[in-house]
Amino acid sequence: MKDYIGKYVPLVLGALFIYSGVYKLIRPGEATYALVSLDLPPWIAVGSVMAATAIELYLGLILLFRTDLKIGLTVATIVVLAFTIFLWYLSTMAHPPSCGCLGLTGMFTSTKQAAVFGVARNCAILWGLKLAYDYYIKPTSISESGNTPNPTLPT
């Protein structure tokens, strides 16, 4: 079961990153407002959202087409972990701003519920990333003939 999940995580997560990046291209206002409401200057908020959008689109393509999974899975883990920390911070606020998470802004009655849901969703994504890393990037083993490493990457 773990191998089955790990095998398809890059495909699903790549599509999720592309969807999120396209959503921010079309509607960057909610994510920008979330940063501005945290007392960031508007130019930093806009630049941060633009950088996050570019990273999401690039990671989405890397993961979707499985071009460089070792780097893609590692960077995706760092990005999702950083966003999880941001969502956790929002969930500790009394009245947090909407994060603009994947168009889920109207799904909950409060933005605090959306932030808590985002933390739970991202924990599941991090777990999936770990399974994918174990599936695709197995540690090299020493072959029986000596000290030559034998990398095992399934295609």
PDB file of C-alpha atoms in Angstrom:
ATOM      1  CA  MET A   1       0.000   0.000   0.000  1.00  0.00           C
ATOM      2  CA  LYS A   2       2.834   2.395   0.870  1.00  0.00           C
ATOM      3  CA  ASP A   3       4.494   1.739  -2.485  1.00  0.00           C
ATOM      4  CA  TYR A   4       1.224   2.356  -4.311  1.00  0.00           C
ATOM      5  CA  ILE A   5       0.741   5.713  -2.584  1.00  0.00           C
ATOM      6  CA  GLY A   6       4.402   6.673  -2.953  1.00  0.00           C
ATOM      7  CA  LYS A   7       4.356   5.879  -6.659  1.00  0.00           C
ATOM      8  CA  TYR A   8       1.567   8.347  -7.452  1.00  0.00           C
ATOM      9  CA  VAL A   9       2.371  11.182  -5.029  1.00  0.00           C
ATOM     10  CA  PRO A  10       4.548  13.079  -7.537  1.00  0.00           C
ATOM     11  CA  LEU A  11       1.759  13.001 -10.116  1.00  0.00           C
ATOM     12  CA  VAL A  12      -0.944  14.147  -7.691  1.00  0.00           C
ATOM     13  CA  LEU A  13       1.239  16.711  -5.953  1.00  0.00           C
ATOM     14  CA  GLY A  14       2.510  18.036  -9.288  1.00  0.00           C
ATOM     15  CA  ALA A  15      -1.060  18.608 -10.420  1.00  0.00           C
ATOM     16  CA  LEU A  16      -1.860  20.241  -7.065  1.00  0.00           C
ATOM     17  CA  PHE A  17       1.110  22.610  -7.353  1.00  0.00           C
ATOM     18  CA  ILE A  18       0.161  23.548 -10.914  1.00  0.00           C
ATOM     19  CA  TYR A  19      -3.453  24.170  -9.885  1.00  0.00           C
ATOM     20  CA  SER A  20      -2.320  26.300  -6.952  1.00  0.00           C
ATOM     21  CA  GLY A  21       0.106  28.269  -9.123  1.00  0.00           C
ATOM     22  CA  VAL A  22      -2.488  28.913 -11.830  1.00  0.00           C
ATOM     23  CA  TYR A  23      -5.005  29.932  -9.164  1.00  0.00           C
ATOM     24  CA  LYS A  24      -2.526  32.476  -7.788  1.00  0.00           C
ATOM     25  CA  LEU A  25      -1.860  33.746 -11.315  1.00  0.00           C
ATOM     26  CA  ILE A  26      -5.563  34.387 -11.817  1.00  0.00           C
ATOM     27  CA  ARG A  27      -6.432  35.522  -8.268  1.00  0.00           C
ATOM     28  CA  PRO A  28      -3.324  36.660  -6.366  1.00  0.00           C
ATOM     29  CA  GLY A  29      -5.302  39.043  -4.142  1.00  0.00           C
ATOM     30  CA  GLU A  30      -6.147  36.708  -1.257  1.00  0.00           C
ATOM     31  CA  ALA A  31      -2.591  35.452  -0.801  1.00  0.00           C
ATOM     32  CA  THR A  32      -1.210  38.983  -1.129  1.00  0.00           C
ATOM     33  CA  TYR A  33      -3.748  40.331   1.360  1.00  0.00           C
ATOM     34  CA  ALA A  34      -2.832  37.583   3.844  1.00  0.00           C
ATOM     35  CA  LEU A  35       0.759  38.796   3.824  1.00  0.00           C
ATOM     36  CA  VAL A  36      -0.149  42.502   3.897  1.00  0.00           C
ATOM     37  CA  SER A  37      -2.465  41.926   6.866  1.00  0.00           C
ATOM     38  CA  LEU A  38       0.548  40.527   8.730  1.00  0.00           C
ATOM     39  CA  ASP A  39       2.192  43.968   8.424  1.00  0.00           C
ATOM     40  CA  LEU A  40       4.441  43.173   5.478  1.00  0.00           C
ATOM     41  CA  PRO A  41       4.987  46.033   3.043  1.00  0.00           C
ATOM     42  CA  PRO A  42       2.838  45.572  -0.086  1.00  0.00           C
ATOM     43  CA  TRP A  43       5.847  45.297  -2.407  1.00  0.00           C
ATOM     44  CA  ILE A  44       7.255  42.414  -0.337  1.00  0.00           C
ATOM     45  CA  ALA A  45       3.845  40.712  -0.251  1.00  0.00           C
ATOM     46  CA  VAL A  46       3.436  40.987  -4.027  1.00  0.00           C
ATOM     47  CA  GLY A  47       6.992  39.774  -4.625  1.00  0.00           C
ATOM     48  CA  SER A  48       6.514  36.860  -2.232  1.00  0.00           C
ATOM     49  CA  VAL A  49       3.308  35.764  -3.938  1.00  0.00           C
ATOM     50  CA  MET A  50       4.970  36.035  -7.352  1.00  0.00           C
ATOM     51  CA  ALA A  51       7.932  33.956  -6.146  1.00  0.00           C
ATOM     52  CA  ALA A  52       5.642  31.361  -4.536  1.00  0.00           C
ATOM     53  CA  THR A  53       3.622  31.139  -7.762  1.00  0.00           C
ATOM     54  CA  ALA A  54       6.754  30.591  -9.856  1.00  0.00           C
ATOM     55  CA  ILE A  55       8.059  27.960  -7.436  1.00  0.00           C
ATOM     56  CA  GLU A  56       4.705  26.136  -7.394  1.00  0.00           C
ATOM     57  CA  LEU A  57       4.478  26.050 -11.196  1.00  0.00           C
ATOM     58  CA  TYR A  58       8.086  24.894 -11.587  1.00  0.00           C
ATOM     59  CA  LEU A  59       7.773  22.215  -8.883  1.00  0.00           C
ATOM     60  CA  GLY A  60       4.475  21.116 -10.383  1.00  0.00           C
ATOM     61  CA  LEU A  61       6.122  20.527 -13.755  1.00  0.00           C
ATOM     62  CA  ILE A  62       9.125  18.733 -12.227  1.00  0.00           C
ATOM     63  CA  LEU A  63       6.886  16.411 -10.219  1.00  0.00           C
ATOM     64  CA  LEU A  64       4.266  15.891 -12.900  1.00  0.00           C
ATOM     65  CA  PHE A  65       6.812  14.886 -15.542  1.00  0.00           C
ATOM     66  CA  ARG A  66       9.188  13.259 -13.023  1.00  0.00           C
ATOM     67  CA  THR A  67      12.219  14.973 -14.517  1.00  0.00           C
ATOM     68  CA  ASP A  68      14.361  15.323 -11.368  1.00  0.00           C
ATOM     69  CA  LEU A  69      12.519  13.695  -8.508  1.00  0.00           C
ATOM     70  CA  LYS A  70      15.303  13.857  -5.940  1.00  0.00           C
ATOM     71  CA  ILE A  71      15.471  17.646  -6.102  1.00  0.00           C
ATOM     72  CA  GLY A  72      11.746  18.024  -6.785  1.00  0.00           C
ATOM     73  CA  LEU A  73      10.647  15.961  -3.785  1.00  0.00           C
ATOM     74  CA  THR A  74      13.183  17.633  -1.501  1.00  0.00           C
ATOM     75  CA  VAL A  75      12.207  21.174  -2.497  1.00  0.00           C
ATOM     76  CA  ALA A  76       8.496  20.273  -2.396  1.00  0.00           C
ATOM     77  CA  THR A  77       8.961  19.023   1.170  1.00  0.00           C
ATOM     78  CA  ILE A  78      10.653  22.283   2.180  1.00  0.00           C
ATOM     79  CA  VAL A  79       7.952  24.400   0.497  1.00  0.00           C
ATOM     80  CA  VAL A  80       5.056  22.430   2.016  1.00  0.00           C
ATOM     81  CA  LEU A  81       6.710  22.484   5.450  1.00  0.00           C
ATOM     82  CA  ALA A  82       7.223  26.263   5.253  1.00  0.00           C
ATOM     83  CA  PHE A  83       3.614  26.800   4.195  1.00  0.00           C
ATOM     84  CA  THR A  84       2.437  24.481   6.991  1.00  0.00           C
ATOM     85  CA  ILE A  85       4.297  26.623   9.524  1.00  0.00           C
ATOM     86  CA  PHE A  86       2.661  29.741   8.010  1.00  0.00           C
ATOM     87  CA  LEU A  87      -0.784  28.116   8.263  1.00  0.00           C
ATOM     88  CA  TRP A  88      -0.088  27.036  11.829  1.00  0.00           C
ATOM     89  CA  TYR A  89       0.809  30.651  12.656  1.00  0.00           C
ATOM     90  CA  LEU A  90      -2.457  31.815  11.058  1.00  0.00           C
ATOM     91  CA  SER A  91      -4.400  29.222  13.071  1.00  0.00           C
ATOM     92  CA  THR A  92      -3.050  30.687  16.324  1.00  0.00           C
ATOM     93  CA  MET A  93      -4.487  34.137  15.555  1.00  0.00           C
ATOM     94  CA  ALA A  94      -7.906  35.159  16.858  1.00  0.00           C
ATOM     95  CA  HIS A  95      -9.119  36.405  13.446  1.00  0.00           C
ATOM     96  CA  PRO A  96      -6.604  35.293  10.807  1.00  0.00           C
ATOM     97  CA  PRO A  97      -6.758  36.530   7.212  1.00  0.00           C
ATOM     98  CA  SER A  98      -7.733  34.119   4.478  1.00  0.00           C
ATOM     99  CA  CYS A  99      -4.662  32.393   3.112  1.00  0.00           C
ATOM    100  CA  GLY A 100      -6.122  31.970  -0.373  1.00  0.00           C
ATOM    101  CA  CYS A 101      -5.395  28.262  -0.172  1.00  0.00           C
ATOM    102  CA  LEU A 102      -6.309  26.505  -3.393  1.00  0.00           C
ATOM    103  CA  GLY A 103      -9.594  28.337  -3.749  1.00  0.00           C
ATOM    104  CA  LEU A 104     -10.982  26.877  -0.520  1.00  0.00           C
ATOM    105  CA  THR A 105     -11.841  30.280   0.935  1.00  0.00           C
ATOM    106  CA  GLY A 106     -15.617  29.798   0.832  1.00  0.00           C
ATOM    107  CA  MET A 107     -15.545  26.242   2.162  1.00  0.00           C
ATOM    108  CA  PHE A 108     -15.410  27.147   5.862  1.00  0.00           C
ATOM    109  CA  THR A 109     -17.373  29.571   8.032  1.00  0.00           C
ATOM    110  CA  SER A 110     -14.165  31.020   9.484  1.00  0.00           C
ATOM    111  CA  THR A 111     -10.646  31.531   8.218  1.00  0.00           C
ATOM    112  CA  LYS A 112      -9.353  29.880  11.393  1.00  0.00           C
ATOM    113  CA  GLN A 113     -11.085  26.633  10.373  1.00  0.00           C
ATOM    114  CA  ALA A 114      -9.538  26.934   6.907  1.00  0.00           C
ATOM    115  CA  ALA A 115      -6.071  27.374   8.441  1.00  0.00           C
ATOM    116  CA  VAL A 116      -6.505  24.327  10.698  1.00  0.00           C
ATOM    117  CA  PHE A 117      -7.750  22.290   7.721  1.00  0.00           C
ATOM    118  CA  GLY A 118      -4.714  23.495   5.742  1.00  0.00           C
ATOM    119  CA  VAL A 119      -2.352  22.302   8.474  1.00  0.00           C
ATOM    120  CA  ALA A 120      -4.001  18.860   8.494  1.00  0.00           C
ATOM    121  CA  ARG A 121      -3.986  18.688   4.671  1.00  0.00           C
ATOM    122  CA  ASN A 122      -0.315  19.671   4.536  1.00  0.00           C
ATOM    123  CA  CYS A 123       0.608  17.052   7.158  1.00  0.00           C
ATOM    124  CA  ALA A 124      -0.995  14.432   4.900  1.00  0.00           C
ATOM    125  CA  ILE A 125       0.943  15.860   1.931  1.00  0.00           C
ATOM    126  CA  LEU A 126       4.207  15.703   3.918  1.00  0.00           C
ATOM    127  CA  TRP A 127       3.483  12.084   4.778  1.00  0.00           C
ATOM    128  CA  GLY A 128       2.876  11.361   1.077  1.00  0.00           C
ATOM    129  CA  LEU A 129       6.124  13.111   0.163  1.00  0.00           C
ATOM    130  CA  LYS A 130       7.991  10.868   2.599  1.00  0.00           C
ATOM    131  CA  LEU A 131       6.440   7.782   0.992  1.00  0.00           C
ATOM    132  CA  ALA A 132       7.347   9.068  -2.475  1.00  0.00           C
ATOM    133  CA  TYR A 133      10.906   9.787  -1.384  1.00  0.00           C
ATOM    134  CA  ASP A 134      11.188   6.250  -0.010  1.00  0.00           C
ATOM    135  CA  TYR A 135       9.757   4.817  -3.240  1.00  0.00           C
ATOM    136  CA  TYR A 136      11.825   6.787  -5.759  1.00  0.00           C
ATOM    137  CA  ILE A 137      14.992   7.732  -3.900  1.00  0.00           C
ATOM    138  CA  LYS A 138      16.067   4.601  -2.120  1.00  0.00           C
ATOM    139  CA  PRO A 139      19.441   4.717  -0.414  1.00  0.00           C
ATOM    140  CA  THR A 140      22.258   3.245  -2.438  1.00  0.00           C
ATOM    141  CA  SER A 141      23.393  -0.153  -1.288  1.00  0.00           C
ATOM    142  CA  ILE A 142      26.790  -1.776  -1.468  1.00  0.00           C
ATOM    143  CA  SER A 143      26.835  -4.469  -4.138  1.00  0.00           C
ATOM    144  CA  GLU A 144      28.055  -7.957  -3.373  1.00  0.00           C
ATOM    145  CA  SER A 145      31.140  -7.516  -5.567  1.00  0.00           C
ATOM    146  CA  GLY A 146      32.766  -4.871  -3.424  1.00  0.00           C
ATOM    147  CA  ASN A 147      32.357  -1.224  -2.673  1.00  0.00           C
ATOM    148  CA  THR A 148      30.553  -0.114  -5.836  1.00  0.00           C
ATOM    149  CA  PRO A 149      27.234   1.521  -4.980  1.00  0.00           C
ATOM    150  CA  ASN A 150      24.186   0.085  -6.690  1.00  0.00           C
ATOM    151  CA  PRO A 151      21.524   2.810  -7.065  1.00  0.00           C
ATOM    152  CA  THR A 152      18.003   1.546  -7.423  1.00  0.00           C
ATOM    153  CA  LEU A 153      15.669   4.003  -9.112  1.00  0.00           C
ATOM    154  CA  PRO A 154      12.474   2.517 -10.526  1.00  0.00           C
ATOM    155  CA  THR A 155      11.383   3.907 -13.852  1.00  0.00           C
TER     156      THR A 155
END
